[in-house]
Structure formats: C-alpha cells, structure tokens
C-alpha cells in the first residue's frame, strides 16, 4: 500500500485499515509526503495505526538541509498541540528524506520524484508499475516569467524579459515530461482561471484550465482535478465541472473532479 500525504483524509483511511488490514497481520505501509504544508500533514496524529504495536511505517518527504521530517511531522505530537508525544507511539516509524531521483520500490514498482513550483520544496511523484503510470502534481503552479514584460514600464529590459520567458517555458516543459503519458494524473487545481488571474498568482497553486492544458500537452490519459479551494462547495464544483468539462476543452484526456472516497479504475 502506498499513501500520498497525510491530510484530514488519512484519518478515515487509518480507520478503514484498522477494520480490514489489521486482521490479516501487522500494518506495514509507506506514506509519501509531497511537502510539509499543514494541509498535507495535519491528519498524521489521527492516523490510528501509529498507536498500534507492530505497525511499521516508512514516511518519505522532501525537506531543506537544516530541517528534519521527524521534527516537522512527528513534532505535531508534542504536549503543546496534542495529548500524546511522538516518543510514545507504538508503531515503528522510519523517516526518510527525499530529493529528485529515481527509486526502485520493489514488487516491480519504480518511483521518479520531481520538484514542482511551490513556495517550499514540494515533490511530484511518478509511480510506474507493470506498464501503468500514476502521477501526482500537487501542490504546483505553472512557472512564469518573473521579469517585467510590459515595454512601457521603466524596468523593462527586452533581453531579460525574453530570457525569463525561455526559462519559464523550459521549466514547464520539464514538468510536462515528468507527467507525460500518465494513465492517471492527480493535479492541484485550487482555483478557477478567473480567481487565479485576479489575485492568486504566485501562491503556488494552479487553475483548472492550467491542469487540463498541461495534461493535454503531456498526453495524459486520465486527469483528476484535486486540491479544491476549501471554500468551494460541492454545488460550486459541479458548476465549474459543467462549464469546463466539455470535449473542446478536454480533448483526448478523461478529466474529472476528485471527490472524497472515490475509487478509480486504471
Ligand atoms: Zn502547499
Ligand atoms: Zn496544499
């Protein structure tokens, strides 16, 4: 079993594993954290298997040099925040720092990791197994030209502006190579295009339109739009879906909005 991230959803998953997996023997699992923003780690203290003797957990994730995953994730379990301390956990937990690389996970599964565009180190994961590819790109924003592109602005420099664009295009192409041909891609699309362009540029998230466009260029087969804005209601998601999910937008990509507890056939 491979788990990506430990947001609020991992609580339900832990309860499911307690009911289904524990009967068959001790729980052994691996959690791959894309990054350590709180919405991606806040469920960890509520993941019941960590309190069960015999559980073996490997927790992977990217961190900068001076930090440790154990302190950031396990550190949520201190008396300041929580009634149980991480040193009291019954499970055997191994914390493993990840960088951009390629790994053999055994059982015929390989993993490629790639840094995305987010305010802190954040990894995309590309799992490959028996010819199928499953990719995650959250949290991420398209790279953009960080230099002034308005010729009327006194700061404008034509050479600098064009080089800035070349770098942004190259970085976006690298991400598209990373997700290329995925059977399933899960992509951060927190905003609508209008919301993004109005006031969310540089926040580290993408629009629905960005996600669909990247998936089309990369020849992705199925795309799950994910990391919905927490303020958006189910009815609003349906509205966006109705407007966006038409063949002229989605092309050959099967696009859908990810929902809690959704099962996806590959
Ligand atoms: Zn984030
Ligand atoms: Zn996030």
Coordinates of N, CA and C in Angstrom, one line a residue, residues 118-220:
X118 N 6.3 25.5 -6.0 CA 5.5 25.8 -4.8 C 6.4 26.6 -3.8
X119 N 5.9 27.4 -2.9 CA 6.7 28.2 -2.0 C 7.7 27.4 -1.2
X120 N 7.5 26.1 -0.9 CA 8.5 25.3 -0.2 C 8.8 24.1 -1.1
X121 N 9.9 23.4 -0.8 CA 10.2 22.2 -1.5 C 9.0 21.2 -1.6
X122 N 8.7 20.8 -2.8 CA 7.4 20.0 -2.9 C 7.7 19.1 -4.1
X123 N 7.5 17.8 -3.8 CA 7.8 16.8 -4.9 C 6.6 16.3 -5.6
X124 N 6.7 16.1 -6.9 CA 5.7 15.3 -7.6 C 6.2 13.9 -7.6
X125 N 5.2 13.0 -7.7 CA 5.6 11.5 -7.7 C 5.1 10.9 -8.9
X126 N 6.0 10.1 -9.5 CA 5.6 9.3 -10.7 C 5.9 7.8 -10.4
X127 N 4.8 7.1 -10.1 CA 4.9 5.7 -9.9 C 4.7 4.9 -11.1
X128 N 5.5 3.9 -11.4 CA 5.3 3.1 -12.6 C 5.3 1.6 -12.2
X129 N 4.3 0.9 -12.7 CA 4.2 -0.5 -12.3 C 3.5 -1.3 -13.4
X130 N 4.1 -2.3 -13.9 CA 3.6 -3.2 -15.0 C 3.0 -2.3 -16.1
X131 N 3.7 -1.4 -16.6 CA 3.3 -0.6 -17.7 C 2.3 0.5 -17.5
X132 N 1.9 0.6 -16.2 CA 0.9 1.7 -15.9 C 1.7 2.8 -15.1
X133 N 1.2 4.0 -15.3 CA 1.9 5.2 -14.7 C 0.8 6.0 -13.9
X134 N 1.2 6.2 -12.7 CA 0.3 7.1 -11.8 C 1.2 8.2 -11.3
X135 N 0.7 9.4 -11.5 CA 1.5 10.6 -11.2 C 0.7 11.6 -10.3
X136 N 1.5 12.3 -9.5 CA 0.9 13.3 -8.7 C 1.6 14.6 -8.9
X137 N 0.8 15.7 -9.1 CA 1.4 17.1 -9.2 C 0.7 18.0 -8.3
X138 N 0.9 17.9 -7.0 CA 0.4 18.8 -6.0 C 1.4 19.0 -4.9
X139 N 1.6 20.2 -4.5 CA 0.9 21.5 -4.9 C 1.9 22.1 -5.9
X140 N 1.3 22.7 -7.0 CA 2.1 23.3 -8.0 C 1.4 24.4 -8.8
X141 N 2.2 25.3 -9.3 CA 1.7 26.4 -10.2 C 2.6 26.4 -11.4
X142 N 2.0 26.8 -12.6 CA 2.9 26.9 -13.7 C 4.0 27.9 -13.5
X143 N 5.2 27.6 -14.0 CA 6.3 28.6 -13.9 C 6.0 29.7 -14.8
X144 N 6.3 30.9 -14.4 CA 6.0 32.1 -15.2 C 7.3 33.0 -15.3
X145 N 7.3 33.9 -16.2 CA 8.3 34.8 -16.4 C 8.3 35.8 -15.2
X146 N 9.4 35.8 -14.4 CA 9.4 36.6 -13.2 C 9.9 38.1 -13.5
X147 N 10.3 38.3 -14.7 CA 10.8 39.7 -15.1 C 9.7 40.5 -15.7
X148 N 9.9 41.8 -15.7 CA 8.9 42.7 -16.3 C 8.7 42.5 -17.8
X149 N 7.4 42.3 -18.2 CA 7.2 42.1 -19.6 C 6.4 43.2 -20.3
X150 N 6.2 44.3 -19.6 CA 5.5 45.5 -20.1 C 6.5 46.5 -20.7
X151 N 6.5 46.7 -22.0 CA 7.5 47.6 -22.6 C 7.4 49.0 -22.2
X152 N 6.2 49.4 -21.6 CA 6.0 50.8 -21.2 C 6.6 51.0 -19.8
X153 N 6.9 49.9 -19.1 CA 7.4 50.0 -17.7 C 8.9 50.4 -17.8
X154 N 9.4 51.4 -16.9 CA 10.8 51.8 -17.0 C 11.7 50.6 -16.6
X155 N 11.3 49.6 -15.9 CA 12.1 48.5 -15.5 C 12.3 47.5 -16.7
X156 N 11.5 47.6 -17.7 CA 11.5 46.7 -18.8 C 12.9 46.6 -19.5
X157 N 13.3 45.4 -19.7 CA 14.6 45.1 -20.5 C 14.2 44.0 -21.4
X158 N 14.3 44.2 -22.7 CA 13.9 43.2 -23.7 C 14.6 41.9 -23.6
X159 N 15.9 41.9 -23.4 CA 16.7 40.7 -23.3 C 16.3 39.9 -22.1
X160 N 16.3 40.6 -21.0 CA 16.0 40.0 -19.7 C 14.6 39.4 -19.8
X161 N 13.6 40.1 -20.3 CA 12.2 39.6 -20.4 C 12.2 38.4 -21.3
X162 N 12.9 38.3 -22.4 CA 12.8 37.2 -23.3 C 13.5 36.0 -22.6
X163 N 14.6 36.2 -21.9 CA 15.3 35.1 -21.3 C 14.4 34.5 -20.1
X164 N 13.8 35.4 -19.4 CA 12.8 35.0 -18.4 C 11.8 34.1 -18.9
X165 N 11.3 34.4 -20.1 CA 10.2 33.6 -20.7 C 10.8 32.2 -21.1
X166 N 12.0 32.2 -21.7 CA 12.6 30.9 -22.1 C 12.8 30.0 -20.9
X167 N 13.2 30.6 -19.8 CA 13.4 29.7 -18.6 C 12.1 29.2 -18.1
X168 N 11.1 30.0 -18.0 CA 9.7 29.6 -17.6 C 9.2 28.4 -18.5
X169 N 9.3 28.6 -19.8 CA 8.9 27.6 -20.8 C 9.6 26.3 -20.6
X170 N 10.9 26.4 -20.4 CA 11.7 25.2 -20.2 C 11.3 24.4 -18.9
X171 N 11.1 25.2 -17.8 CA 10.7 24.6 -16.6 C 9.3 23.9 -16.7
X172 N 8.4 24.5 -17.4 CA 7.1 23.9 -17.7 C 7.2 22.7 -18.5
X173 N 8.1 22.7 -19.5 CA 8.3 21.5 -20.3 C 8.8 20.3 -19.5
X174 N 9.7 20.7 -18.6 CA 10.3 19.6 -17.7 C 9.2 18.9 -16.9
X175 N 8.3 19.7 -16.4 CA 7.1 19.2 -15.6 C 6.3 18.3 -16.5
X176 N 6.1 18.8 -17.8 CA 5.2 18.0 -18.7 C 5.9 16.7 -19.1
X177 N 7.2 16.7 -19.2 CA 7.9 15.4 -19.5 C 7.7 14.5 -18.3
X178 N 7.7 15.0 -17.1 CA 7.6 14.2 -15.9 C 6.2 13.5 -15.8
X179 N 5.1 14.2 -16.3 CA 3.8 13.7 -16.2 C 3.4 13.0 -17.5
X180 N 4.3 13.0 -18.5 CA 4.0 12.5 -19.9 C 3.4 11.1 -19.9
X181 N 2.3 11.0 -20.6 CA 1.7 9.7 -20.9 C 1.1 9.0 -19.6
X182 N 0.9 9.7 -18.5 CA 0.4 9.1 -17.3 C -1.0 8.5 -17.6
X183 N -1.2 7.3 -17.0 CA -2.6 6.7 -17.1 C -3.5 7.5 -16.2
X184 N -3.0 7.9 -15.0 CA -3.7 8.8 -14.1 C -2.8 9.8 -13.6
X185 N -3.2 11.1 -13.7 CA -2.5 12.2 -13.1 C -3.5 12.9 -12.2
X186 N -3.0 13.2 -10.9 CA -3.8 13.9 -10.0 C -3.1 15.3 -9.9
X187 N -3.8 16.4 -10.1 CA -3.2 17.7 -10.3 C -3.9 18.7 -9.4
X188 N -3.0 19.5 -8.8 CA -3.5 20.6 -8.0 C -4.2 21.7 -8.9
X189 N -5.5 21.8 -8.7 CA -6.2 22.9 -9.4 C -7.2 23.6 -8.4
X190 N -6.5 24.4 -7.5 CA -7.3 25.0 -6.5 C -8.3 26.1 -7.0
X191 N -7.9 26.8 -8.1 CA -8.7 27.9 -8.5 C -9.3 27.8 -9.8
X192 N -10.3 28.7 -10.1 CA -10.8 28.9 -11.4 C -9.8 29.8 -12.1
X193 N -9.8 29.9 -13.4 CA -8.8 30.7 -14.1 C -9.0 32.2 -13.7
X194 N -10.3 32.6 -13.6 CA -10.6 34.0 -13.2 C -10.0 34.3 -11.8
X195 N -10.3 33.4 -10.8 CA -9.7 33.6 -9.5 C -8.2 33.7 -9.5
X196 N -7.6 32.8 -10.2 CA -6.1 32.8 -10.3 C -5.6 34.1 -10.8
X197 N -6.1 34.5 -12.0 CA -5.5 35.7 -12.7 C -5.8 37.0 -11.9
X198 N -6.9 37.0 -11.2 CA -7.3 38.2 -10.4 C -6.4 38.4 -9.3
X199 N -6.1 37.4 -8.4 CA -5.4 37.7 -7.2 C -4.5 36.6 -6.6
X200 N -4.4 35.5 -7.4 CA -3.7 34.3 -6.7 C -2.4 33.9 -7.4
X201 N -1.9 34.8 -8.3 CA -0.6 34.4 -9.0 C 0.5 34.5 -8.0
X202 N 1.3 33.4 -8.0 CA 2.5 33.3 -7.1 C 2.1 32.6 -5.8
X203 N 0.9 32.1 -5.6 CA 0.5 31.5 -4.4 C 0.9 30.0 -4.4
X204 N 1.3 29.5 -5.5 CA 1.8 28.1 -5.6 C 0.8 27.1 -6.0
X205 N -0.4 27.5 -6.5 CA -1.4 26.6 -7.0 C -1.8 26.9 -8.4
X206 N -2.5 26.0 -9.0 CA -2.9 26.1 -10.5 C -4.4 26.3 -10.6
X207 N -4.8 26.7 -11.8 CA -6.2 26.8 -12.1 C -6.6 25.5 -12.8
X208 N -8.0 25.2 -12.8 CA -8.5 24.0 -13.5 C -8.0 24.0 -15.0
X209 N -8.0 25.2 -15.6 CA -7.6 25.3 -17.0 C -6.1 25.0 -17.2
X210 N -5.3 25.4 -16.2 CA -3.8 25.1 -16.3 C -3.6 23.6 -16.3
X211 N -4.3 22.9 -15.4 CA -4.2 21.5 -15.2 C -4.6 20.7 -16.4
X212 N -5.7 21.1 -17.0 CA -6.2 20.4 -18.2 C -5.2 20.7 -19.4
X213 N -4.8 21.9 -19.5 CA -3.9 22.2 -20.6 C -2.6 21.4 -20.5
X214 N -2.0 21.4 -19.3 CA -0.7 20.6 -19.1 C -1.0 19.2 -19.4
X215 N -2.1 18.6 -18.9 CA -2.4 17.2 -19.2 C -2.5 16.9 -20.7
X216 N -3.2 17.8 -21.4 CA -3.4 17.6 -22.8 C -2.0 17.6 -23.6
X217 N -1.2 18.6 -23.2 CA 0.1 18.7 -23.9 C 1.0 17.5 -23.6
X218 N 0.8 16.9 -22.4 CA 1.7 15.8 -22.0 C 1.1 14.4 -22.3
X219 N -0.1 14.4 -23.0 CA -0.6 13.1 -23.5 C -1.1 12.2 -22.3
X220 N -1.6 12.9 -21.2 CA -2.1 12.2 -20.1 C -3.4 11.5 -20.5

